Amino acid sequence: MESMFDLTGRVALVTGSAQGLGFEMAKGLTRAGAHVLVNGRNKDHVANAVSVIKSLGGSAQELVFDVSVDSARATALSAIASEHN
């Protein structure tokens, strides 16, 4: 069953993933093999979430920006596409 959800080699951007339900989703995606881009507005919360995910053996990186700001979102998505394609 787990092979059906194998995300090895995939990159997942999870917005609002520094805490709460988004954080749980991010941890689940890393357990499935994805490299997770942890997003939130608070740098300390995002850094903590990445630290926890890495301590659990997952692959994650910080991505601090406000998804409700068009220019911030566009800049972040452009950087993601450049780095992960």
XYZ file of N, CA, C and O in Angstrom:
340
model
N 0.822 -1.199 0.000
C 0.000 0.000 0.000
C 0.867 1.265 0.000
O 0.555 2.219 -0.673
N 1.965 1.256 0.771
C 2.807 2.436 0.838
C 3.402 2.796 -0.511
O 3.614 3.966 -0.798
N 3.683 1.812 -1.359
C 4.269 2.104 -2.664
C 3.325 2.922 -3.540
O 3.764 3.618 -4.439
N 2.028 2.854 -3.264
C 1.066 3.658 -4.013
C 1.261 5.147 -3.745
O 0.874 5.983 -4.552
N 1.864 5.454 -2.613
C 2.041 6.849 -2.216
C 3.504 7.251 -2.177
O 3.891 8.130 -1.442
N 4.337 6.599 -2.983
C 5.761 6.887 -3.009
C 5.999 8.226 -3.716
O 5.687 8.376 -4.896
N 6.548 9.175 -2.986
C 6.826 10.492 -3.543
C 8.323 10.770 -3.629
O 8.742 11.919 -3.732
N 9.108 9.709 -3.615
C 10.556 9.856 -3.702
C 10.925 10.644 -4.955
O 10.429 10.364 -6.047
N 11.778 11.647 -4.762
C 12.211 12.472 -5.878
C 11.275 13.618 -6.212
O 11.567 14.411 -7.097
N 10.182 13.717 -5.502
C 9.210 14.795 -5.741
C 9.437 15.934 -4.755
O 9.967 15.748 -3.669
N 9.005 17.128 -5.137
C 9.073 18.308 -4.276
C 7.651 18.761 -4.004
O 6.837 18.854 -4.927
N 7.362 19.031 -2.734
C 6.015 19.467 -2.354
C 6.098 20.786 -1.603
O 6.803 20.896 -0.598
N 5.395 21.787 -2.089
C 5.236 23.049 -1.370
C 3.969 22.929 -0.540
O 2.888 22.694 -1.084
N 4.115 23.067 0.777
C 2.951 23.017 1.657
C 2.836 24.383 2.319
O 3.658 24.756 3.164
N 1.829 25.149 1.905
C 1.635 26.463 2.494
C 1.010 26.313 3.878
O 0.256 25.385 4.140
N 1.385 27.220 4.760
C 0.872 27.162 6.122
C 1.339 25.926 6.866
O 0.630 25.388 7.706
N 2.542 25.463 6.561
C 2.999 24.189 7.113
C 3.929 24.334 8.308
O 4.531 23.355 8.746
N 4.028 25.519 8.868
C 4.893 25.715 10.025
C 4.272 25.172 11.308
O 4.967 24.940 12.289
N 2.967 24.960 11.282
C 2.292 24.433 12.469
C 0.920 23.893 12.084
O 0.487 24.037 10.949
N 0.292 23.235 13.018
C -1.072 22.752 12.820
C -1.209 21.687 11.750
O -0.317 20.870 11.537
N -2.346 21.711 11.064
C -2.653 20.713 10.045
C -1.643 20.736 8.899
O -1.239 19.692 8.395
N -1.208 21.911 8.487
C -0.204 22.006 7.424
C 1.095 21.322 7.806
O 1.729 20.664 6.984
N 1.487 21.448 9.064
C 2.697 20.794 9.560
C 2.536 19.281 9.518
O 3.439 18.564 9.098
N 1.371 18.791 9.901
C 1.114 17.349 9.854
C 1.133 16.842 8.417
O 1.651 15.754 8.135
N 0.598 17.626 7.494
C 0.640 17.258 6.071
C 2.083 17.207 5.571
O 2.472 16.289 4.845
N 2.873 18.187 5.968
C 4.277 18.223 5.559
C 5.023 16.988 6.069
O 5.793 16.371 5.320
N 4.788 16.621 7.317
C 5.441 15.423 7.862
C 4.995 14.173 7.100
O 5.814 13.302 6.799
N 3.736 14.084 6.766
C 3.235 12.936 6.010
C 3.861 12.847 4.633
O 4.222 11.756 4.173
N 4.020 13.969 3.977
C 4.633 13.984 2.655
C 6.100 13.566 2.716
O 6.593 12.859 1.836
N 6.803 13.986 3.762
C 8.196 13.555 3.883
C 8.279 12.063 4.178
O 9.191 11.395 3.689
N 7.339 11.541 4.950
C 7.333 10.090 5.201
C 7.116 9.320 3.897
O 7.577 8.195 3.746
N 6.425 9.944 2.946
C 6.194 9.303 1.648
C 7.379 9.520 0.702
O 7.354 9.046 -0.424
N 8.409 10.263 1.155
C 9.621 10.427 0.365
C 9.815 11.780 -0.282
O 10.838 12.021 -0.914
N 8.853 12.681 -0.160
C 8.969 13.991 -0.800
C 9.936 14.903 -0.050
O 10.116 14.785 1.164
N 10.541 15.805 -0.793
C 11.290 16.927 -0.216
C 10.252 18.029 -0.047
O 9.636 18.462 -1.024
N 10.052 18.480 1.184
C 8.982 19.437 1.459
C 9.524 20.844 1.653
O 10.483 21.052 2.394
N 8.900 21.779 0.977
C 9.173 23.193 1.155
C 8.178 23.686 2.199
O 6.974 23.770 1.931
N 8.680 23.953 3.390
C 7.829 24.376 4.507
C 7.621 25.878 4.405
O 8.571 26.656 4.442
N 6.380 26.274 4.259
C 6.043 27.682 4.077
C 5.241 28.225 5.246
O 4.395 27.546 5.816
N 5.512 29.473 5.552
C 4.757 30.224 6.547
C 5.286 31.644 6.557
O 6.252 31.972 5.860
N 4.655 32.474 7.361
C 5.082 33.877 7.438
C 6.077 34.128 8.562
O 6.825 35.096 8.516
N 6.077 33.264 9.572
C 6.930 33.459 10.737
C 8.201 32.614 10.588
O 8.151 31.384 10.622
N 9.342 33.302 10.426
C 10.616 32.615 10.173
C 10.959 31.624 11.277
O 11.426 30.522 10.998
N 10.723 31.984 12.534
C 11.056 31.090 13.641
C 10.205 29.825 13.620
O 10.712 28.727 13.849
N 8.906 29.964 13.326
C 8.024 28.792 13.260
C 8.412 27.874 12.095
O 8.410 26.649 12.228
N 8.735 28.493 10.971
C 9.139 27.711 9.794
C 10.441 26.969 10.083
O 10.559 25.771 9.793
N 11.409 27.662 10.673
C 12.689 27.028 10.998
C 12.496 25.870 11.973
O 13.125 24.808 11.820
N 11.635 26.051 12.953
C 11.365 24.987 13.913
C 10.728 23.780 13.223
O 11.107 22.631 13.487
N 9.769 24.023 12.349
C 9.103 22.923 11.640
C 10.103 22.142 10.794
O 10.089 20.908 10.783
N 10.983 22.838 10.098
C 12.004 22.172 9.277
C 12.929 21.354 10.159
O 13.266 20.208 9.833
N 13.309 21.905 11.289
C 14.180 21.198 12.221
C 13.535 19.897 12.710
O 14.185 18.852 12.747
N 12.256 19.957 13.051
C 11.545 18.766 13.510
C 11.471 17.729 12.397
O 11.739 16.540 12.613
N 11.108 18.158 11.201
C 11.001 17.223 10.072
C 12.344 16.540 9.808
O 12.412 15.331 9.620
N 13.412 17.312 9.819
C 14.739 16.738 9.592
C 15.123 15.772 10.705
O 15.740 14.744 10.451
N 14.745 16.088 11.951
C 15.068 15.204 13.071
C 14.328 13.879 12.966
O 14.762 12.876 13.527
N 13.221 13.879 12.240
C 12.451 12.653 12.010
C 12.938 11.896 10.774
O 12.355 10.891 10.387
N 13.978 12.416 10.128
C 14.541 11.755 8.957
C 13.996 12.256 7.638
O 14.317 11.711 6.582
N 13.192 13.303 7.677
C 12.611 13.850 6.455
C 13.509 14.879 5.798
O 14.498 15.336 6.375
N 13.158 15.238 4.587
C 13.887 16.234 3.819
C 13.004 17.470 3.677
O 11.893 17.390 3.140
N 13.503 18.615 4.168
C 12.686 19.830 4.135
C 13.581 21.054 4.072
O 14.741 21.007 4.458
N 13.006 22.124 3.579
C 13.706 23.395 3.588
C 12.718 24.508 3.874
O 11.519 24.373 3.641
N 13.266 25.612 4.393
C 12.454 26.774 4.761
C 12.094 27.595 3.532
O 12.917 27.768 2.632
N 10.879 28.115 3.538
C 10.434 29.011 2.483
C 9.452 30.004 3.112
O 8.253 29.743 3.204
N 9.996 31.135 3.567
C 9.199 32.118 4.288
C 8.679 33.170 3.317
O 9.446 33.894 2.695
N 7.365 33.196 3.166
C 6.696 34.259 2.405
C 5.209 34.196 2.692
O 4.699 33.202 3.183
N 4.516 35.289 2.406
C 3.082 35.390 2.640
C 2.353 35.072 1.333
O 2.456 35.831 0.366
N 1.629 33.957 1.297
C 0.955 33.542 0.067
C -0.132 34.508 -0.371
O -0.547 34.477 -1.525
N -0.576 35.387 0.527
C -1.630 36.328 0.159
C -1.085 37.570 -0.555
O -1.850 38.392 -1.054
N 0.234 37.704 -0.634
C 0.864 38.834 -1.317
C 1.305 38.367 -2.707
O 2.205 37.528 -2.837
N 0.659 38.905 -3.724
C 0.907 38.461 -5.107
C 2.378 38.471 -5.490
O 2.886 37.492 -6.046
N 3.077 39.565 -5.207
C 4.477 39.659 -5.618
C 5.350 38.657 -4.865
O 6.264 38.067 -5.450
N 5.078 38.449 -3.596
C 5.846 37.474 -2.803
C 5.604 36.062 -3.327
O 6.542 35.258 -3.452
N 4.373 35.767 -3.638
C 4.012 34.448 -4.158
C 4.685 34.206 -5.512
O 5.271 33.152 -5.754
N 4.623 35.191 -6.391
C 5.220 35.052 -7.720
C 6.735 34.861 -7.626
O 7.302 34.007 -8.317
N 7.385 35.623 -6.764
C 8.830 35.502 -6.587
C 9.195 34.121 -6.062
O 10.127 33.484 -6.554
N 8.458 33.653 -5.058
C 8.735 32.342 -4.467
C 8.524 31.227 -5.477
O 9.355 30.321 -5.597
N 7.429 31.273 -6.218
C 7.153 30.219 -7.196
C 8.192 30.204 -8.316
O 8.591 29.123 -8.785
N 8.657 31.366 -8.714
C 9.697 31.441 -9.724
C 10.997 30.820 -9.204
O 11.665 30.060 -9.915
N 11.346 31.129 -7.959
C 12.557 30.560 -7.352
C 12.445 29.052 -7.208
O 13.411 28.319 -7.465
N 11.273 28.574 -6.824
C 11.057 27.123 -6.687
C 11.240 26.445 -8.045
O 11.914 25.425 -8.155
N 10.632 27.011 -9.073
C 10.741 26.421 -10.412
C 12.180 26.394 -10.880
O 12.635 25.400 -11.473
N 12.932 27.441 -10.608
C 14.340 27.489 -11.027
C 15.191 26.480 -10.265
O 16.049 25.820 -10.843
N 14.948 26.335 -8.977
C 15.779 25.474 -8.141
C 15.434 23.991 -8.269
O 16.300 23.137 -8.162
N 14.176 23.695 -8.533
C 13.741 22.301 -8.474
C 13.314 21.704 -9.820
O 12.684 20.655 -9.848
N 13.657 22.337 -10.913
C 13.370 21.759 -12.234
C 14.596 21.208 -12.869
O 15.673 21.411 -12.659
